[in-house]
Coordinates of C-alpha atoms and ligand atoms in Angstrom, one line a residue:
X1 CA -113.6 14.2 -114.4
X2 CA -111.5 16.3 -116.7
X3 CA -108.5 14.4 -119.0
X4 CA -106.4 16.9 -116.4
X5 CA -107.6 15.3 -112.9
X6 CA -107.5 12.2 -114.6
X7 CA -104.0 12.5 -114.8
X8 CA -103.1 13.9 -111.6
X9 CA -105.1 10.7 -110.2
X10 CA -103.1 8.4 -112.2
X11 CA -100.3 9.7 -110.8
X12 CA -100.9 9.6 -107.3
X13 CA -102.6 6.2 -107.9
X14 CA -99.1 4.9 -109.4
X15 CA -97.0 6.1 -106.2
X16 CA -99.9 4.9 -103.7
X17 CA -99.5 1.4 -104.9
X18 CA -96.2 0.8 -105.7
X19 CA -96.2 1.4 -109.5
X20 CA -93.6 4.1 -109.6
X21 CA -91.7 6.7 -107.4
X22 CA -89.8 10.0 -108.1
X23 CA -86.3 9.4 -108.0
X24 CA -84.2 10.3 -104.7
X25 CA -87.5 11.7 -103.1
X26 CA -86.4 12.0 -100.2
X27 CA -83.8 14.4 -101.0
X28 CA -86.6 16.4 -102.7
X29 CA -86.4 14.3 -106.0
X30 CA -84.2 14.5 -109.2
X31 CA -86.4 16.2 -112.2
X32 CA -87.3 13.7 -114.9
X33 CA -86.4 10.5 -113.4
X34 CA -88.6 8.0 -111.5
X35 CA -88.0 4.4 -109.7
X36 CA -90.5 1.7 -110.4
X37 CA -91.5 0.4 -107.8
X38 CA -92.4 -3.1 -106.5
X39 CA -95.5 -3.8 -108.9
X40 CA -94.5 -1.3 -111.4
X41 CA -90.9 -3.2 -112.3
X42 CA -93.5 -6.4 -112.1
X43 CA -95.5 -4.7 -114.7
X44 CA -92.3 -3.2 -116.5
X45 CA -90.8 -7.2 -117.2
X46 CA -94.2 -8.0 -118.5
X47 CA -94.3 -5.3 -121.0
X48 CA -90.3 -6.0 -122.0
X49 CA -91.6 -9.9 -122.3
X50 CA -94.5 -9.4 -124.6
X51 CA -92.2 -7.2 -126.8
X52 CA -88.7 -9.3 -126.7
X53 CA -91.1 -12.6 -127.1
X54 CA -93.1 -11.2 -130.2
X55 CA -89.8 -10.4 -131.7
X56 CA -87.3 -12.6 -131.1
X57 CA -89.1 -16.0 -130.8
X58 CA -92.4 -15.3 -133.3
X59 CA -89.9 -14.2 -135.7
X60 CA -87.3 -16.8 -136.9
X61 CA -85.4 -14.2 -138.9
X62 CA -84.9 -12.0 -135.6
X63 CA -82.5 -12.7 -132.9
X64 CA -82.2 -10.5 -129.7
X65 CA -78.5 -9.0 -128.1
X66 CA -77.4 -6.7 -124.9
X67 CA -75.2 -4.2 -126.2
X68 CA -72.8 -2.4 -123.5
X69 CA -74.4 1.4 -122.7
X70 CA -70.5 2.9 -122.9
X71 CA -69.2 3.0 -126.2
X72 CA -66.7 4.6 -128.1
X73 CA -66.8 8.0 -128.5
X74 CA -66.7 8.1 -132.4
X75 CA -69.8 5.9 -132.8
X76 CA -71.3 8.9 -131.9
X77 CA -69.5 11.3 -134.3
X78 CA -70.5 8.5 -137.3
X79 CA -74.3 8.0 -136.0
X80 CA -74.7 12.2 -136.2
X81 CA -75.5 12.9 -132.2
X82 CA -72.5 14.6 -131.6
X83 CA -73.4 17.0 -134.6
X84 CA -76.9 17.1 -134.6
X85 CA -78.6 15.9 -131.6
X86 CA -79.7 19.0 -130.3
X87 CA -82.9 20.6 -129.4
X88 CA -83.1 24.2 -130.2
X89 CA -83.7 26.0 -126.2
X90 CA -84.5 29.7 -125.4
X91 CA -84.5 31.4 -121.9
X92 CA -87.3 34.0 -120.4
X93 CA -84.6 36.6 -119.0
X94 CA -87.3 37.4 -116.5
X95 CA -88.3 34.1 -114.9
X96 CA -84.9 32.5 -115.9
X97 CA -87.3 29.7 -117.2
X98 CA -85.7 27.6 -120.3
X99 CA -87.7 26.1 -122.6
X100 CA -87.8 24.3 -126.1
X101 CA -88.0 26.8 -128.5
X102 CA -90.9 24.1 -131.2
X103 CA -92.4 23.1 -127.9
X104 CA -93.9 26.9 -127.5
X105 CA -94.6 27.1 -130.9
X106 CA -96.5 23.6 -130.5
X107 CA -98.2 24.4 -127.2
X108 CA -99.4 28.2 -129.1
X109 CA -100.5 26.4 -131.9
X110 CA -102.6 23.6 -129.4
X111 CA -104.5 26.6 -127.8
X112 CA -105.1 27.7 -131.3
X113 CA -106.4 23.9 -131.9
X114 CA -108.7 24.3 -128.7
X115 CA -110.3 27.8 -130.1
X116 CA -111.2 25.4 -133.5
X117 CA -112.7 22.6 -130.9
X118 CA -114.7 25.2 -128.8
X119 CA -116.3 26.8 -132.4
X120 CA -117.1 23.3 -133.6
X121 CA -118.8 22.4 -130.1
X122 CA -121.4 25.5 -130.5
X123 CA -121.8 24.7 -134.0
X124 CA -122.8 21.9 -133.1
X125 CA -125.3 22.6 -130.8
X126 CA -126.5 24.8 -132.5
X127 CA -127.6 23.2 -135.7
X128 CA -128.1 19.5 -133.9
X129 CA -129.0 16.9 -136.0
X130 CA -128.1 19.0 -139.4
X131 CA -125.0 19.8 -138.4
X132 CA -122.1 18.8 -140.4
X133 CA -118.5 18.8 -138.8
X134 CA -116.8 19.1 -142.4
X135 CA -118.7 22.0 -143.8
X136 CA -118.7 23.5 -140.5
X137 CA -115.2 23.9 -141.0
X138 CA -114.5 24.7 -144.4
X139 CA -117.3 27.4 -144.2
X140 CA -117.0 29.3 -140.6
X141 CA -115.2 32.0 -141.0
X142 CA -113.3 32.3 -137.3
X143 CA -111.9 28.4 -138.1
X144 CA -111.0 29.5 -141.4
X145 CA -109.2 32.3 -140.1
X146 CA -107.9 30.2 -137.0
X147 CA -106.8 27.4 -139.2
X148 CA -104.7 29.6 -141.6
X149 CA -103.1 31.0 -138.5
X150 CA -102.2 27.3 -137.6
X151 CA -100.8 26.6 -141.1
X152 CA -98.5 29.3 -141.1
X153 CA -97.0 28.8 -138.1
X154 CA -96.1 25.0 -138.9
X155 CA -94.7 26.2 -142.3
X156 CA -92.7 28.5 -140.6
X157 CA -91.2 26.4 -138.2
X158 CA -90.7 23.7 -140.2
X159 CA -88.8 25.5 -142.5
X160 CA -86.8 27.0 -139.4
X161 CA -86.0 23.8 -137.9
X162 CA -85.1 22.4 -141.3
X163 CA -82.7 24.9 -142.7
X164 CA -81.0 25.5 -138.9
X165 CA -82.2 29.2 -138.6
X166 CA -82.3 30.2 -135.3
X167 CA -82.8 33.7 -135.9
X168 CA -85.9 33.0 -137.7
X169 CA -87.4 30.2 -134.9
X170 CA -87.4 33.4 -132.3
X171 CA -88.6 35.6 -134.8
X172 CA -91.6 33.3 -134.8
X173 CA -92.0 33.1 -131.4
X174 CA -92.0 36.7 -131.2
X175 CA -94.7 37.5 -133.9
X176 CA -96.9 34.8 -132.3
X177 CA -96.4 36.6 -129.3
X178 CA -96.0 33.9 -127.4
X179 CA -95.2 34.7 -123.5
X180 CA -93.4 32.9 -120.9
X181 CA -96.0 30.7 -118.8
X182 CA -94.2 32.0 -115.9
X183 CA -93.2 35.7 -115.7
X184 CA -95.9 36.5 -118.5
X185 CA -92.8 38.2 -120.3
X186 CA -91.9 38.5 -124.1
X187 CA -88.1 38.8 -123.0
X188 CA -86.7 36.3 -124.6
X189 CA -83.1 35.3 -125.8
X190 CA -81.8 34.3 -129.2
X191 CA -82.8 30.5 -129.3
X192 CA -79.2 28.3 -129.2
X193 CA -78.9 24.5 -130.1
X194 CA -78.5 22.4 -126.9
X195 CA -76.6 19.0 -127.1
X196 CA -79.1 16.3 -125.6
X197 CA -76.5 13.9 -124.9
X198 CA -74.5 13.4 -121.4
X199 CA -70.8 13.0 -121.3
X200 CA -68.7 11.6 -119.2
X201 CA -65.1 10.5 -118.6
X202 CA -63.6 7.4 -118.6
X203 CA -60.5 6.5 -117.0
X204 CA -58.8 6.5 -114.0
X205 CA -56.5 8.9 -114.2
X206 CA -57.8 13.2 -115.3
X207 CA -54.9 13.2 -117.8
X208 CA -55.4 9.8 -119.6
X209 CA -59.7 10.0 -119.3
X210 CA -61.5 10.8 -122.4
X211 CA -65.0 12.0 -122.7
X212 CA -67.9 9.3 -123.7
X213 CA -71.3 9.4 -123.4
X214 CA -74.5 7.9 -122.5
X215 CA -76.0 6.0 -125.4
X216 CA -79.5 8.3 -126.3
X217 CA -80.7 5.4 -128.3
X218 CA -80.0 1.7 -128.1
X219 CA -79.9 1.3 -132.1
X220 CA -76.0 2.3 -132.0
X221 CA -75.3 -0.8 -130.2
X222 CA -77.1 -2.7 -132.9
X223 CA -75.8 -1.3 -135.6
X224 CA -72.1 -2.1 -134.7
X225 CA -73.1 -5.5 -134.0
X226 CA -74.3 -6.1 -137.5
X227 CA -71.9 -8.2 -138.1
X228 CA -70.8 -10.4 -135.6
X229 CA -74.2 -11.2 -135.5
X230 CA -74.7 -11.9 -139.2
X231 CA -71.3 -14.1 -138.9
X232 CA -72.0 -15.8 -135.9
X233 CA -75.5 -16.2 -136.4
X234 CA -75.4 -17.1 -140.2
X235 CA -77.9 -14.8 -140.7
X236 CA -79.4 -14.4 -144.5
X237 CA -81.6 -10.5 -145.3
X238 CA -84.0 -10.3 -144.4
X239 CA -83.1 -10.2 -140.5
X240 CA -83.2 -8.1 -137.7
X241 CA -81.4 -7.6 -134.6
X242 CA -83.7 -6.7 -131.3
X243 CA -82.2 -5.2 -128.3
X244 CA -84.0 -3.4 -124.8
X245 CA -81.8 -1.0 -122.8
X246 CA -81.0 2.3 -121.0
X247 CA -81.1 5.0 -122.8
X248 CA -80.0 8.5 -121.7
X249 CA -81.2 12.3 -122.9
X250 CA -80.4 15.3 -121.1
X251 CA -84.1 17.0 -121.9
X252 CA -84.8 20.5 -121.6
X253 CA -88.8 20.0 -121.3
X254 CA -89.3 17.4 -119.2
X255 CA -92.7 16.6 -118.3
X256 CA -95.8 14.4 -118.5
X257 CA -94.4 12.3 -115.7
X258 CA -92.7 9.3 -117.2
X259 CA -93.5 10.2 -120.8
X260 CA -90.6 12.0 -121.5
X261 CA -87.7 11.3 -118.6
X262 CA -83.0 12.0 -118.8
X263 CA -83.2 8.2 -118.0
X264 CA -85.3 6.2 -119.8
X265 CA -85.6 2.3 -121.6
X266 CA -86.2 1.9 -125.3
X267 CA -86.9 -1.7 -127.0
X268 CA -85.9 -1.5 -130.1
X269 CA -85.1 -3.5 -133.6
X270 CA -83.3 -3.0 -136.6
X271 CA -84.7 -4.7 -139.8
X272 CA -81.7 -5.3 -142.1
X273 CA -82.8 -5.8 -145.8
X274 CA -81.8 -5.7 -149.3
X275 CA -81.6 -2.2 -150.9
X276 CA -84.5 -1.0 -153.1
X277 CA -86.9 -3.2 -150.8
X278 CA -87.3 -0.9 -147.6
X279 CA -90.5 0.9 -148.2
X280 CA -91.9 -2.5 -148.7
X281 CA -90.4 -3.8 -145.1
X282 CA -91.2 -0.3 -143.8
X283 CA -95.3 -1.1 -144.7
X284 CA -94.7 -4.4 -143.3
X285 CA -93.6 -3.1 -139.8
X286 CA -96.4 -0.5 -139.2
X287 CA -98.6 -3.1 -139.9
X288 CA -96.8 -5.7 -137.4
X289 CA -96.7 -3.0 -134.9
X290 CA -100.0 -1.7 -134.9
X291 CA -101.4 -5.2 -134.7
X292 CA -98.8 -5.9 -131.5
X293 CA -100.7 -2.5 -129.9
X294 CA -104.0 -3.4 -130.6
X295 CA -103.9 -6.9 -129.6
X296 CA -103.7 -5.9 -125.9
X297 CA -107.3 -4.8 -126.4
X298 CA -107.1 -1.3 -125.2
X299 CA -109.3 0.2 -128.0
X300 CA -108.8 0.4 -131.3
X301 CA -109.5 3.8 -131.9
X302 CA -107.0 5.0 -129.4
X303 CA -104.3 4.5 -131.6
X304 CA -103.4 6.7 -134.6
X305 CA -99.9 6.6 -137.3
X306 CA -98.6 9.9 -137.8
X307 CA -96.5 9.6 -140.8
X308 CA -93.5 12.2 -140.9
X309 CA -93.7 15.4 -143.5
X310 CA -90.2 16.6 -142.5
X311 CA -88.0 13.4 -142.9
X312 CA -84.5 13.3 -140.9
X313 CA -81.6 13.5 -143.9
X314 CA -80.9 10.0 -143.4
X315 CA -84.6 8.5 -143.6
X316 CA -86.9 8.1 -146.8
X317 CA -90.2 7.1 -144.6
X318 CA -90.9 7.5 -140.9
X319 CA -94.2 7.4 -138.9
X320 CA -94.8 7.3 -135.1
X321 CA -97.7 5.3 -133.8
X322 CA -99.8 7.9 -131.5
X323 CA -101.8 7.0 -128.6
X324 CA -104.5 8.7 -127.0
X325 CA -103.0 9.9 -123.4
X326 CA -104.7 11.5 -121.2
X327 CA -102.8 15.0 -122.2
X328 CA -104.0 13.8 -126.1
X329 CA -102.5 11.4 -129.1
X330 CA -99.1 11.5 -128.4
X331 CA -96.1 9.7 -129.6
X332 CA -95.2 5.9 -128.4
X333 CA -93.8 4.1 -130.5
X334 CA -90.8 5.3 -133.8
X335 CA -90.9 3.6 -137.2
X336 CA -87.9 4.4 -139.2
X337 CA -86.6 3.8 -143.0
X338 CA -83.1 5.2 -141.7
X339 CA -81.3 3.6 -145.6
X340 CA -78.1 2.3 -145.4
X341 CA -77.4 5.8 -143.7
X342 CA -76.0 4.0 -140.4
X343 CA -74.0 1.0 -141.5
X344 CA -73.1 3.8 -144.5
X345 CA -71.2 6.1 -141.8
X346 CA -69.8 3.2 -139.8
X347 CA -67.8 1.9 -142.2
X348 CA -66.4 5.3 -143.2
X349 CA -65.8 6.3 -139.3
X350 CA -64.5 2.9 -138.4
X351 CA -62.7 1.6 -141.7
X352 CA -64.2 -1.5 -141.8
X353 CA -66.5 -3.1 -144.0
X354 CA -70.1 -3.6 -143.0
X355 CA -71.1 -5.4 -145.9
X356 CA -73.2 -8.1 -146.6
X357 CA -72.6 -11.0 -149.5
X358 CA -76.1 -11.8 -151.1
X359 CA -75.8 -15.1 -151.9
X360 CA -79.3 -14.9 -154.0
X361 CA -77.8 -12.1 -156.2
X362 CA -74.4 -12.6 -156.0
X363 CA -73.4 -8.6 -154.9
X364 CA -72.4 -7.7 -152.0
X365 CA -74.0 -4.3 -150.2
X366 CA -74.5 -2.0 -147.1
X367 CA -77.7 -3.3 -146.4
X368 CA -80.5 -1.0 -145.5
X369 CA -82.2 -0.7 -142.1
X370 CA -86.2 -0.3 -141.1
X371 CA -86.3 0.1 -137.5
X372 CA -89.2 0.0 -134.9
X373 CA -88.4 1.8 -131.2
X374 CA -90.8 2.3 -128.6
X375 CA -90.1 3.5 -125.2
X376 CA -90.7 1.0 -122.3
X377 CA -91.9 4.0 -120.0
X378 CA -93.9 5.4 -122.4
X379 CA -95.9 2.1 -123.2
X380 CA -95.8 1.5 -119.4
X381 CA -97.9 5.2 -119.3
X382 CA -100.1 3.9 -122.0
X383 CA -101.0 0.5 -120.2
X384 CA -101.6 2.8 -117.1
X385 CA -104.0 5.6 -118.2
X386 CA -105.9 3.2 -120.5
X387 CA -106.7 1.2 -117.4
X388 CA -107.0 3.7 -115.0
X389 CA -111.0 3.5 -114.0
X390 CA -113.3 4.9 -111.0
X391 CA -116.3 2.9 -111.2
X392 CA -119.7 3.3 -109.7
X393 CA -121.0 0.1 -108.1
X394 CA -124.8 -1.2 -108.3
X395 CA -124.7 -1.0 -104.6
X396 CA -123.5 2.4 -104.2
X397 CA -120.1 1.9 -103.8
X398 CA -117.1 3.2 -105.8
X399 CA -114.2 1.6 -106.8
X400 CA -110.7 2.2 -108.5
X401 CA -109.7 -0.6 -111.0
X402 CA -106.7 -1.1 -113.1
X403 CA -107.9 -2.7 -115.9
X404 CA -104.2 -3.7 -117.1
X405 CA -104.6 -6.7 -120.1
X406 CA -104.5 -10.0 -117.8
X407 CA -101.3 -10.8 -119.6
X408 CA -99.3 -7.9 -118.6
X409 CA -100.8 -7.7 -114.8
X410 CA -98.3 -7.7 -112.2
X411 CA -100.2 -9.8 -109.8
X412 CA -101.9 -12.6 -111.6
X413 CA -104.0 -13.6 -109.0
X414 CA -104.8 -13.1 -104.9
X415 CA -105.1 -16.1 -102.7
X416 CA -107.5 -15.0 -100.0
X417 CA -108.7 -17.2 -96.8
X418 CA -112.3 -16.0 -96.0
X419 CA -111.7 -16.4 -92.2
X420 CA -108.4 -16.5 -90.3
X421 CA -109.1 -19.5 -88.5
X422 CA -111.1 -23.0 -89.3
X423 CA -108.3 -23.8 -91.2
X424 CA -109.1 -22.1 -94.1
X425 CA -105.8 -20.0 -93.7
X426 CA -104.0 -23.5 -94.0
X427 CA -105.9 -24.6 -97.1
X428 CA -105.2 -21.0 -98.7
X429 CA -101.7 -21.8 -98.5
X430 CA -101.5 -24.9 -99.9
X431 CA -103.5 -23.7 -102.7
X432 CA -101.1 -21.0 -103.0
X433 CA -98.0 -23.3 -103.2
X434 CA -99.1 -25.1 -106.0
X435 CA -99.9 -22.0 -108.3
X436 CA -97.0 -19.4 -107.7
X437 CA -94.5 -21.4 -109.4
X438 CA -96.5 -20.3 -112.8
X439 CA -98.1 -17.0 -112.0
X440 CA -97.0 -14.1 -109.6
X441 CA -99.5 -14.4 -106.7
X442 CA -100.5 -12.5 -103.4
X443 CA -101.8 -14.1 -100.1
X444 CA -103.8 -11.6 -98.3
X445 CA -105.9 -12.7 -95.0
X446 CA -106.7 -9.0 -93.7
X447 CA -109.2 -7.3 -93.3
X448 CA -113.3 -7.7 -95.1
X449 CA -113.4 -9.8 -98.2
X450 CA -114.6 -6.3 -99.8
X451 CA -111.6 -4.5 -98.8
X452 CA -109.2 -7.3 -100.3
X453 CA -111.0 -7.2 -103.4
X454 CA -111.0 -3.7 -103.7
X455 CA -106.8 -3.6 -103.0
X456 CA -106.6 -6.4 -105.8
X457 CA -108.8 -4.4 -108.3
X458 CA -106.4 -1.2 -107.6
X459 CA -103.5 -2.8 -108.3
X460 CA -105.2 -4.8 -111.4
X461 CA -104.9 -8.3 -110.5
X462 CA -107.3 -10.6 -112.8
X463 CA -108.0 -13.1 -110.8
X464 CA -109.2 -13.3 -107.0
X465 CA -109.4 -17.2 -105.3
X466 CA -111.4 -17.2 -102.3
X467 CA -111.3 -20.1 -99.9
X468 CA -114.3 -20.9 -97.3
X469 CA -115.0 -23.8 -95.0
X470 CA -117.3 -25.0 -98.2
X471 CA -113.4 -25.6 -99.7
X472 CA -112.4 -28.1 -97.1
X473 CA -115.8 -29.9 -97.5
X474 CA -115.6 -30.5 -101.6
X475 CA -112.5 -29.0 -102.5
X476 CA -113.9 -25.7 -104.7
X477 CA -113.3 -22.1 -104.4
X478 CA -114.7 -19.0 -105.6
X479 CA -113.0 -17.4 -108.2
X480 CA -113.7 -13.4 -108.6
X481 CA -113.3 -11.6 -112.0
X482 CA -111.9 -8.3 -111.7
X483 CA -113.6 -6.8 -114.9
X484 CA -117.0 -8.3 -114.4
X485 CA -116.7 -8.7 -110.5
X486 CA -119.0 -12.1 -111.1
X487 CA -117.9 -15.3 -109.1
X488 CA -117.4 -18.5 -110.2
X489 CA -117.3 -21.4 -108.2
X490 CA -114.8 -24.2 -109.5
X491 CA -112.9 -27.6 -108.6
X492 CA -109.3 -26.4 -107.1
X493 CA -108.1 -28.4 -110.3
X494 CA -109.4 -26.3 -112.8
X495 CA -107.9 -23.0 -111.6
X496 CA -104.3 -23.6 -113.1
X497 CA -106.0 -23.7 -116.7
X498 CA -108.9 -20.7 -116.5
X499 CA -106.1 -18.4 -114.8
X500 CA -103.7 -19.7 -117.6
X501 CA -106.0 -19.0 -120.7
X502 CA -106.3 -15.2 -119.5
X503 CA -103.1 -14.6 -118.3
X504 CA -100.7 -16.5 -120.5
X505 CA -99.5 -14.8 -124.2
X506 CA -100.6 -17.8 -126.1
X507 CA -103.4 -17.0 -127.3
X508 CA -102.4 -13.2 -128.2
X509 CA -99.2 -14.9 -129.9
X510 CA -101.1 -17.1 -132.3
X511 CA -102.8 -14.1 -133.5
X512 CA -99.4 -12.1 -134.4
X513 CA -97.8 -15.5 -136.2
X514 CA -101.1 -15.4 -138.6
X515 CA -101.4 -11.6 -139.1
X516 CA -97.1 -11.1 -139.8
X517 CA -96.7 -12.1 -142.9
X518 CA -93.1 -13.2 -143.3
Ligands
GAP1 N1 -83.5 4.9 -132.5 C1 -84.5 5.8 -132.8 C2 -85.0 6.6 -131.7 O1 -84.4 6.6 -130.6 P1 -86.8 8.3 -131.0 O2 -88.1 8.7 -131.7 O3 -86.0 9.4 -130.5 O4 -86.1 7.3 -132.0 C3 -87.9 6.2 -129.8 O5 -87.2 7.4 -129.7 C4 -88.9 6.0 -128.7 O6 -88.2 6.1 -127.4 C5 -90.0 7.1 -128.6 O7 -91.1 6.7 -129.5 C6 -90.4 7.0 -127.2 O8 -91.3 6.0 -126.9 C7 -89.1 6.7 -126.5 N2 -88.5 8.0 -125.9 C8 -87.7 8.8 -126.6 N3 -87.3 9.8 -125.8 C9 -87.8 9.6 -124.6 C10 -87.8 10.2 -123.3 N4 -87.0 11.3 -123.1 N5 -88.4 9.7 -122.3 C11 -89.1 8.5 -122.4 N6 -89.2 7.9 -123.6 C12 -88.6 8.4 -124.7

């Protein structure tokens, strides 16, 4: 199965079992925003609790607020969006198609990327056991020549992108000759800078209304708290401020399915320190992070940093922590040394003082800010295609199984009578009382035993309890493992605490308080 059908399975897979929906469907859908549905706002809360709960109660210097989404309209003058939020589009004047203007440039250079991969394959059958990758490439002269290609191309549209020349960005486009993927035309337009954020107006009357906007990033919201949290909190720096929300961004390419959607959630946290001692706080973050990632167990060599060249003006560091999607390593997660550059402009836009008294040092500052921000759809896409699997059985039979982390499952665990009579429906019940006030469960009584487990493995629950008329005799049930499909036969008493040690953070938790190092 190809990385392409994979996705396209994934897809369906998610609307099939209630993971996600497109938006308004049936009024043909809106572009670029989806519903979760019932198990996917299950798994959703799960992800937002293992990220709030790893910052706000592992960390005794964080705290965790819920900003409004409206705010005034000159927070977004002081953070830069009004200025500079803007992605640079360009139009095909035949298919009337619009599209990112660094998006074709990076989608040309990918299929430059792929001609590399398809040398190196042949090399490499070629010369078999003596081949080496490394030499391969700094000796063969069409990667040589392909690379070069590659290098320009970046040089040239970073420097584009970074000096604000439009001019030269479709100059670029047209010497790559890059065509539109739907007419197969070079007619392009000049490239223009497109505003990502949506207005609005607020009031109740057209005269007195003024224009706001949706937040694009949550951060504003902390960043205007800083203080009343730092008052009311009696907070010392080192501290940050966590926050999960809406986010809004009018894209021009959106695709990928929920990797990039107008409506979206980020979680995200400010880390508010002492000038001079970001870049240290900045190492300590990608560390933190990465360990959060990798402690779900999804494969460590899935996950990648990508440490930013071309910094924004206001940042002096910046990475991204890639996964590997099924469409390649992508983006999931932002790490930021954005200076003092925030707080800076907020107390010139707003004329008050966002300073902090440093009670170790005696000076007062505008403290600087390292931020983490990942996007709760995006991680929910992660969690998804990592544990999408089609698995061939021992006895000939296939199955689908979400392998989601036991901790982030929707359904913890299915309670499933063998029979519908004997009593054993009864007994399943009972059972099932006890254990849903602590996990999510699912009673399910039809059909084969096969078939239920089979609809529990799609869906990813861990944990299948199967009652039979042995149960009534000694009080025991079968419990089925998803990932190893074996069956253990246990006291009804003990199936509180194995369930538990899988499903609960605990364990994941003790990890991240001895790895942070705070
Ligand atoms: N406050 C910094 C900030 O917003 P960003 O890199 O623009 O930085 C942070 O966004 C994260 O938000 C990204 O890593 C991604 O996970 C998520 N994100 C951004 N735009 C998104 C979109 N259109 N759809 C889904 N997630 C998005």
């Amino acid at each position: 199965m190809t990385q392409d059908d994979l996705f396209k399975k994934l897809i369906a897979h998610s609307k099939e079992y209630g993971f996600i929906f497109q938006s308004s469907e049936i009024y043909d859908g809106l572009s670029a925003v989806y519903d979760y549905g019932q198990l996917g706002a299950e798994l959703k809360n799960n992800i937002k609790k293992y990220w709030w709960e790893a910052m706000v109660r592992l960390n005794d210097n964080i705290v965790g607020i819920d900003s409004a989404i409206f705010m005034h309209p000159r927070i977004w003058e002081a953070s830069g969006h009004v200025g500079a939020f803007n992605d640079p589009l360009i139009d095909n004047k035949d298919s009337k198609k619009r599209y990112r203007a660094d998006v074709l440039l990076e989608d040309h250079i990918a299929k430059i990327e792929e001609k590399i991969d398809k040398e190196v394959e042949k090399g490499r059958k070629k010369f078999a056991d003596n081949f080496d990758e490394t030499k391969f490439k700094e000796t063969n002269p069409n990667i040589i020549r392909n690379q070069n290609k590659i290098d320009n191309i970046k040089h040239r549209m970073n420097e584009a992108l970074n000096s604000n020349d439009l001019d030269a960005l479709k100059q670029l486009i047209l010497d790559c000759e890059i065509v539109c993927p739907v007419s197969g035309t070079r007619n392009w337009t000049d490239v223009r800078q497109f505003n990502l954020m949506f207005s609005l107006q607020m009031g109740s009357t057209a005269e007195g209304a003024s224009t706001i906007y949706l937040r694009p990033e949550t951060a504003q919201g902390i960043f205007v708290n800083f203080l009343n949290v730092q008052k009311t909190g009696r907070m010392k720096i080192p501290f940050g401020i966590a926050q999960t929300g809406k986010a809004f961004r009018n894209e021009i390419v959106a695709r990928q399915f929920i990797f990039r959607m107008r409506e979206f959630e980020q979680m995200e946290m400010q880390f508010f320190v002492r000038p001079g001692e970001e870049l240290k706080w900045f190492e300590q973050w990608k560390q933190n992070r990465m360990f959060w990632h990798k402690s779900l167990g999804l494969g460590d060599d899935n996950y990648r940093f990508h440490d930013h060249e071309k910094l924004a003006h206001y940042a002096n560091a910046a990475t991204d922590i890639e996964f590997n999607f099924p469409f390649g390593f992508k983006e999931v997660e932002g790490i930021h040394s954005r200076t003092d550059f925030d707080l800076g402009n907020h107390q010139k836009y707003s004329g008050k003082k966002l300073q902090y008294f440093d009670s170790e040092t005696g000076e007062s500052y505008v403290p600087y800010v390292v931020e983490t921000s990942i996007g709760v759809d995006r991680m929910m896409l992660l969690i998804l295609s990592a544990a999408y699997h089609e698995e061939q059985l021992s006895d000939g039979e296939q199955r689908v199984v979400l392998h989601i982390p036991p901790v982030l499952a929707p359904v913890k665990l299915a309670v499933l009578p063998l029979l519908k009579k004997d009593g054993l429906p009864e007994k399943a019940r009972e059972i099932l009382n006890a254990l849903k006030c602590d996990f999510y469960c699912q009673y399910d009584e039809k059909d084969s035993i096969g078939k239920r487990y089979r609809r529990q493995d799609a869906i990813g629950t861990p944990f299948c309890i199967t009652i039979d008329h042995q149960t009534l005799e000694d009080n025991t049930v079968t419990i089925r493992h998803r990932d190893t499909m074996e069956q253990q036969r246990t006291d009804i008493s003990k199936i509180h605490e194995i369930i538990n040690e899988e499903v609960s953070f605990k364990k994941i938790f003790e990890k991240l308080i001895n790895q942070s190092k705070f």
